[in-house]
Coordinates of C-alpha atoms and ligand atoms in Angstrom, one line a residue:
M1 CA 89.9 59.7 32.3
K2 CA 91.4 61.4 35.0
V3 CA 94.5 60.7 36.3
P4 CA 95.4 62.6 39.6
F5 CA 99.1 62.9 40.8
V6 CA 98.9 60.6 43.9
D7 CA 95.8 59.2 45.0
L8 CA 95.8 58.0 48.9
Q9 CA 92.5 57.6 49.3
A10 CA 93.3 54.2 46.9
Q11 CA 95.9 53.5 48.9
H12 CA 94.0 53.4 52.1
Q13 CA 91.0 52.6 51.2
P14 CA 91.5 48.3 51.1
L15 CA 93.2 48.7 54.3
M16 CA 90.3 50.5 56.0
P17 CA 89.1 47.8 58.4
E18 CA 92.6 47.0 59.7
I19 CA 93.7 50.4 59.9
M20 CA 90.2 51.6 61.7
Q21 CA 90.8 48.3 64.2
A22 CA 94.4 49.7 65.1
V23 CA 93.0 53.1 65.6
Q24 CA 90.5 51.7 68.1
N25 CA 92.9 49.7 69.7
V26 CA 95.3 52.9 70.6
L27 CA 92.3 55.2 71.7
T28 CA 91.1 51.9 73.8
K29 CA 94.2 51.8 75.3
G30 CA 95.0 55.4 75.3
N31 CA 99.3 54.6 74.9
F32 CA 99.3 57.9 72.8
I33 CA 102.8 58.8 73.9
L34 CA 105.7 56.1 72.8
G35 CA 103.2 53.2 72.9
N36 CA 104.6 49.5 72.0
E37 CA 103.4 50.2 68.6
V38 CA 106.3 52.9 68.4
N39 CA 108.7 50.0 69.4
E40 CA 107.5 47.5 66.9
L41 CA 107.5 49.7 63.9
E42 CA 111.2 50.9 64.8
Q43 CA 112.0 47.0 64.9
M44 CA 110.3 46.6 61.6
F45 CA 111.4 49.6 59.9
A46 CA 115.4 48.4 61.0
D47 CA 114.7 45.0 59.6
Y48 CA 113.2 46.2 56.5
C49 CA 116.4 48.3 55.9
G50 CA 118.6 45.8 57.2
V51 CA 120.1 48.0 60.2
K52 CA 120.1 47.8 63.7
Y53 CA 118.1 50.3 65.0
A54 CA 115.3 52.7 63.9
I55 CA 114.2 55.5 66.0
G56 CA 110.6 57.0 65.5
M57 CA 110.3 61.3 64.8
D58 CA 107.5 63.5 64.7
N59 CA 108.2 64.4 60.6
G60 CA 111.4 64.0 58.4
L61 CA 113.0 66.8 59.0
A62 CA 113.0 66.4 62.5
A63 CA 114.8 63.1 61.8
E64 CA 117.5 64.5 59.9
V65 CA 118.1 67.3 62.6
L66 CA 118.3 65.2 65.2
A67 CA 120.5 62.9 63.3
L68 CA 123.1 65.6 63.1
E69 CA 123.1 66.8 66.2
A70 CA 123.3 63.0 67.6
Y71 CA 126.3 63.0 65.8
G72 CA 127.5 66.7 67.0
V73 CA 127.3 68.6 64.1
G74 CA 127.0 72.1 65.0
P75 CA 128.6 75.6 64.7
G76 CA 131.7 75.8 62.8
D77 CA 131.0 72.8 61.0
E78 CA 129.9 72.4 57.3
V79 CA 127.5 70.3 55.7
I80 CA 127.4 69.3 52.1
T81 CA 124.5 68.9 50.0
Q82 CA 122.8 69.1 46.6
A83 CA 121.3 72.5 45.4
N84 CA 118.2 70.9 43.9
T85 CA 116.9 69.1 46.9
F86 CA 113.9 69.8 49.2
I87 CA 114.3 72.6 51.6
A88 CA 114.3 70.2 54.8
T89 CA 118.1 68.8 54.2
A90 CA 119.7 72.1 53.7
A91 CA 117.3 72.9 56.8
A92 CA 118.7 70.3 59.1
A93 CA 122.1 71.8 58.9
T94 CA 121.0 75.2 59.6
M95 CA 119.1 74.5 62.2
V96 CA 121.9 72.7 64.1
G97 CA 123.8 75.6 63.4
A98 CA 126.2 74.3 60.8
K99 CA 127.0 76.0 57.5
V100 CA 125.2 74.6 54.4
V101 CA 127.7 74.3 51.6
L102 CA 125.6 73.4 48.3
V103 CA 126.9 71.4 45.0
D104 CA 125.2 71.0 41.6
C105 CA 123.6 67.8 40.9
D106 CA 124.5 64.5 37.9
P107 CA 122.8 65.9 34.8
D108 CA 121.4 62.6 34.2
T109 CA 120.4 61.1 37.4
Y110 CA 119.7 64.6 39.3
Q111 CA 121.9 62.6 42.1
I112 CA 125.0 64.7 44.2
D113 CA 127.7 65.5 41.6
L114 CA 130.6 63.5 42.9
D115 CA 133.5 65.3 42.1
Q116 CA 131.9 69.2 43.0
L117 CA 131.2 67.3 46.0
E118 CA 135.1 66.2 46.5
A119 CA 136.0 69.5 46.0
A120 CA 133.5 71.6 48.3
I121 CA 135.2 69.6 50.9
T122 CA 137.2 72.0 53.4
P123 CA 139.0 71.1 56.6
R124 CA 135.6 72.5 58.5
T125 CA 133.6 70.2 56.4
K126 CA 131.7 67.4 58.9
A127 CA 128.9 65.6 57.2
I128 CA 127.7 64.7 53.3
M129 CA 124.1 64.9 53.2
P130 CA 123.7 63.1 49.9
V131 CA 119.6 62.7 48.8
H132 CA 118.0 59.9 46.9
L133 CA 116.3 62.1 45.2
Y134 CA 113.0 61.2 43.2
G135 CA 113.4 57.9 45.0
I136 CA 116.8 57.3 42.9
P137 CA 119.6 55.9 45.1
A138 CA 122.8 58.1 44.9
D139 CA 126.3 56.5 44.3
M140 CA 126.7 55.5 47.6
D141 CA 129.9 53.9 47.0
R142 CA 131.4 56.5 45.4
I143 CA 130.5 58.9 48.2
M144 CA 131.5 56.9 51.3
A145 CA 134.6 56.2 49.7
I146 CA 135.1 60.1 49.4
A147 CA 133.8 60.2 53.1
N148 CA 136.0 57.8 54.4
K149 CA 139.0 59.3 52.7
H150 CA 138.4 62.7 54.5
N151 CA 137.0 61.0 57.4
L152 CA 133.5 62.7 57.2
L153 CA 129.8 61.6 58.6
V154 CA 127.1 60.7 55.8
I155 CA 123.6 60.9 56.7
E156 CA 121.7 59.6 54.2
D157 CA 118.5 61.9 53.3
A158 CA 116.4 59.2 52.5
C159 CA 112.8 60.4 52.8
Q160 CA 112.1 59.8 49.0
A161 CA 113.5 56.4 48.8
H162 CA 111.8 53.8 51.2
G163 CA 112.8 50.6 50.0
A164 CA 115.0 51.7 47.0
F165 CA 118.0 49.1 46.5
Y166 CA 121.5 49.9 45.5
K167 CA 123.8 47.2 44.6
G168 CA 121.3 44.7 46.5
K169 CA 121.0 46.8 50.0
R170 CA 118.6 49.1 50.9
V171 CA 119.2 52.9 50.7
G172 CA 119.6 54.0 54.6
S173 CA 121.8 51.0 55.2
F174 CA 125.3 52.7 53.9
G175 CA 125.9 55.9 55.8
H176 CA 126.5 56.5 59.3
A177 CA 122.6 57.2 59.8
A178 CA 119.5 58.2 57.6
A179 CA 116.6 59.8 57.8
F180 CA 112.7 59.0 56.3
S181 CA 109.9 60.7 56.3
F182 CA 106.6 59.3 56.4
Y183 CA 104.7 62.6 55.0
P184 CA 101.3 61.3 53.9
A185 CA 102.6 61.4 50.2
K186 CA 105.9 59.6 50.5
N187 CA 106.0 55.9 49.6
L188 CA 105.3 55.5 53.2
G189 CA 103.3 57.6 54.6
A190 CA 101.7 58.0 57.8
A191 CA 98.0 59.8 58.8
G192 CA 99.6 63.2 58.9
D193 CA 103.6 63.8 59.6
G194 CA 106.1 61.3 60.8
G195 CA 109.6 60.5 60.1
I196 CA 112.6 57.9 61.7
V197 CA 116.1 57.7 61.6
V198 CA 117.7 54.5 61.0
T199 CA 121.8 53.8 62.1
N200 CA 124.0 50.6 63.2
D201 CA 125.4 52.7 65.6
A202 CA 124.0 51.6 69.4
Q203 CA 125.3 54.7 71.3
I204 CA 123.4 57.2 68.6
A205 CA 120.8 55.4 68.8
E206 CA 120.3 55.8 72.6
K207 CA 121.2 59.7 71.9
L208 CA 118.5 60.1 69.3
K209 CA 115.7 58.4 71.8
I210 CA 117.1 61.1 74.5
L211 CA 116.8 63.7 72.0
R212 CA 113.4 63.1 70.9
N213 CA 112.0 63.1 74.6
C214 CA 112.6 66.2 75.6
G215 CA 116.7 65.2 76.6
S216 CA 115.3 62.9 79.1
P217 CA 116.9 59.6 79.8
K218 CA 114.2 59.3 82.4
K219 CA 111.4 61.3 83.0
Y220 CA 111.7 64.7 84.6
Y221 CA 115.7 64.6 84.1
H222 CA 117.3 66.1 81.2
T223 CA 120.4 65.5 79.8
M224 CA 120.3 66.8 76.5
T225 CA 118.7 69.3 74.4
P226 CA 115.0 69.0 75.3
H227 CA 113.3 68.7 71.9
N228 CA 110.0 67.4 71.4
H229 CA 110.0 65.2 68.3
R230 CA 108.2 61.6 68.8
L231 CA 106.4 59.7 67.0
D232 CA 103.0 59.2 68.0
T233 CA 101.7 55.5 68.9
L234 CA 98.5 56.4 66.2
H235 CA 101.1 56.7 63.1
A236 CA 103.4 54.2 64.3
A237 CA 100.0 52.1 64.6
I238 CA 98.8 52.6 60.8
L239 CA 102.2 52.7 59.5
K240 CA 102.9 48.9 61.0
I241 CA 100.1 48.1 58.8
K242 CA 101.0 49.6 55.5
L243 CA 105.1 49.0 55.8
P244 CA 104.1 45.2 54.8
H245 CA 102.6 46.4 51.5
L246 CA 105.6 48.7 50.9
D247 CA 107.7 46.1 48.7
D248 CA 104.6 45.4 46.3
W249 CA 103.5 48.9 46.0
N250 CA 107.2 50.0 44.9
V251 CA 106.8 47.0 42.3
T252 CA 103.7 48.8 40.7
R253 CA 105.4 52.0 40.7
R254 CA 108.3 50.3 39.2
A255 CA 106.0 49.0 36.6
R256 CA 104.7 52.5 35.8
A257 CA 108.2 54.1 35.4
A258 CA 109.2 51.3 32.9
E259 CA 105.9 52.2 30.7
Y260 CA 106.9 55.9 31.0
E261 CA 110.1 55.2 29.8
K262 CA 109.3 52.9 26.9
L263 CA 106.7 55.1 26.0
F264 CA 109.1 58.1 25.8
A265 CA 111.7 56.7 24.5
G266 CA 112.4 58.3 20.7
T267 CA 110.3 61.8 21.8
P268 CA 111.7 64.7 22.6
I269 CA 110.3 64.2 26.4
I270 CA 113.8 63.3 28.3
T271 CA 113.1 60.6 31.3
P272 CA 115.2 60.4 34.5
K273 CA 118.6 58.1 34.4
Y274 CA 119.7 55.9 37.0
Q275 CA 122.9 53.6 37.6
A276 CA 123.0 50.2 36.7
E277 CA 122.4 48.0 39.6
T278 CA 120.1 50.3 41.6
E279 CA 116.6 49.7 42.0
P280 CA 114.8 53.1 42.1
V281 CA 111.4 53.5 44.0
W282 CA 110.1 56.8 41.8
H283 CA 108.8 58.8 44.8
L284 CA 108.2 60.9 41.8
Y285 CA 108.7 60.4 38.1
V286 CA 110.4 63.7 36.7
V287 CA 110.8 64.3 32.9
R288 CA 112.3 67.1 30.9
V289 CA 110.5 69.0 28.4
E290 CA 110.5 72.3 26.7
N291 CA 107.3 74.4 27.5
R292 CA 107.2 73.3 31.0
T293 CA 104.3 75.7 32.0
E294 CA 102.2 75.1 28.8
L295 CA 102.5 71.4 29.1
Q296 CA 101.4 71.5 32.7
D297 CA 98.9 73.9 31.9
Y298 CA 97.3 71.5 29.0
L299 CA 98.0 68.3 31.0
S300 CA 95.6 70.1 33.7
K301 CA 93.3 70.4 31.2
Q302 CA 92.9 66.7 30.5
G303 CA 92.6 66.0 34.0
I304 CA 96.3 65.0 35.0
G305 CA 97.7 66.1 38.0
T306 CA 101.6 67.4 37.8
G307 CA 104.0 68.8 40.0
I308 CA 107.5 70.5 40.2
H309 CA 110.2 69.5 42.5
Y310 CA 111.4 72.0 42.8
P311 CA 110.5 75.2 41.2
I312 CA 113.4 77.2 43.2
P313 CA 116.5 75.8 44.0
I314 CA 118.2 76.3 47.7
H315 CA 120.8 78.7 46.8
L316 CA 117.9 81.0 45.1
Q317 CA 115.4 80.6 47.7
P318 CA 115.0 84.2 49.6
F319 CA 115.8 82.6 53.2
Y320 CA 119.4 81.4 51.9
E321 CA 120.1 84.5 50.2
N322 CA 123.0 84.8 53.3
L323 CA 124.6 82.3 51.7
G324 CA 126.2 84.1 49.3
Y325 CA 125.6 82.1 46.0
K326 CA 125.0 84.1 43.1
Q327 CA 122.6 82.9 40.4
G328 CA 124.5 81.0 38.1
A329 CA 126.4 78.9 40.5
F330 CA 124.5 75.4 39.7
P331 CA 124.2 75.4 36.1
V332 CA 122.6 72.0 35.7
T333 CA 120.2 72.9 38.6
E334 CA 119.4 76.2 37.4
S335 CA 118.7 74.9 33.6
Y336 CA 116.5 72.4 34.9
M337 CA 114.1 74.7 36.9
D338 CA 112.1 75.7 33.8
K339 CA 112.3 72.1 32.5
I340 CA 111.7 69.7 35.1
L341 CA 108.0 68.0 35.5
S342 CA 106.4 65.4 37.8
L343 CA 104.5 63.4 36.1
P344 CA 101.5 61.3 38.0
M345 CA 102.9 58.4 40.2
F346 CA 101.7 56.3 42.7
E347 CA 101.5 53.0 44.0
H348 CA 98.0 52.3 42.6
M349 CA 98.2 54.3 39.2
T350 CA 96.9 51.7 36.5
A351 CA 99.1 50.8 33.2
E352 CA 96.2 52.6 31.3
Q353 CA 96.3 55.9 33.6
A354 CA 100.4 55.8 32.6
A355 CA 99.6 55.2 28.9
F356 CA 97.2 58.3 29.0
V357 CA 99.5 60.5 30.2
A358 CA 102.1 59.8 28.2
E359 CA 100.0 59.7 24.9
Q360 CA 98.5 63.4 26.3
T361 CA 102.6 64.6 26.8
I362 CA 103.9 63.5 23.5
K363 CA 101.0 64.7 21.7
F364 CA 101.6 68.3 23.4
A365 CA 105.0 67.9 23.0
S366 CA 105.0 66.9 19.1
E367 CA 102.4 69.6 18.3
A368 CA 104.8 72.3 20.3
V369 CA 107.5 71.1 18.2
T370 CA 105.7 71.4 14.7
A371 CA 104.1 74.7 15.7
Ligands
PLP1 C1 109.6 65.0 52.4 C2 111.6 65.4 52.9 C3 111.8 65.8 53.8 C4 111.2 65.6 55.2 O1 110.1 66.0 54.9 P1 109.1 66.1 56.3 O2 107.7 66.8 55.6 O3 109.7 66.9 57.1 O4 108.9 64.9 56.4 C5 113.4 65.6 53.6 N1 113.9 65.7 52.5 C6 113.4 65.4 51.3 C7 114.0 65.3 50.4 C8 111.9 65.5 51.5 O5 111.7 64.8 50.2

């Protein structure tokens, strides 16, 4: 049996006739830039998230950058996020000229450490960017309470968490705004790069529409930074077909995660934890193991694809040397660097595939223990 890390072909195959029809419609109409399909997708996605506005962007990083810029975050401001995230979260703050301030993650859930978050707040802090990392909801009640107490903005990085619930509400609907990515392998992916910002703030939504479109409220008249971060009509047309399937796809991911959790119980494989009253969407299923590299090689030889998210934390990236953090600054994140392994997880994965992955992983781990 082969188990790929993800299988996008399996996702697209049943939708192919509908997708091809949608692509043909756009090509026929020729409305490639900000066509109707973009508005339609934005309305669908806002409704899906339970927010008023959604503004399509050309990738998730751009969604984060423009969300910060729309709220006026810039030079002299500090933005707090976690050391174990993907580079884009920190990069967004850097790109608007703000200073990135990092904190460690919670050892069980991998989400931002709330005590360290509050301790990192200074008079210059302007925004918090919590990440719903791996599709596990961050503790939004406590994050919003901290933010309100200190009068801070919250921009959720929901790029790995389309559709996840925190206490009955979708992630992305808690902060002042949230950014999602439609990178193909995300829980909802375009046929290339894409992203979206959601917010309940009408003025911010308006600014985001101007910002993404050359800073122009009307053609050839520019009032804000002239970015070009529009979402293509073609991507919107395809995303409109995929979005109605997202909840079902996430149900399958949850079923596979539950199977992994059950099969790994009582073994040396450490599974991710999440708060009660949350429903993660398992963009990634990350376990911790000893002999991670050897396990990864072993699984690869059995035809099982895996990944590492992420092998180098933000503060140890060469680009971020200038932040001045030393090795040892974030002990939880650093101690997990060599132990985390992302197992296969995708919306068309079968129970048999999950069982095979678990069986092979446990086999390697128990042999490593007895060796
Ligand atoms: C995917 C992702 C992003 C945005 O990525 P893009 O490739 O720019 O769409 C941002 N943050 C996190 C945590 C991500 O996983």
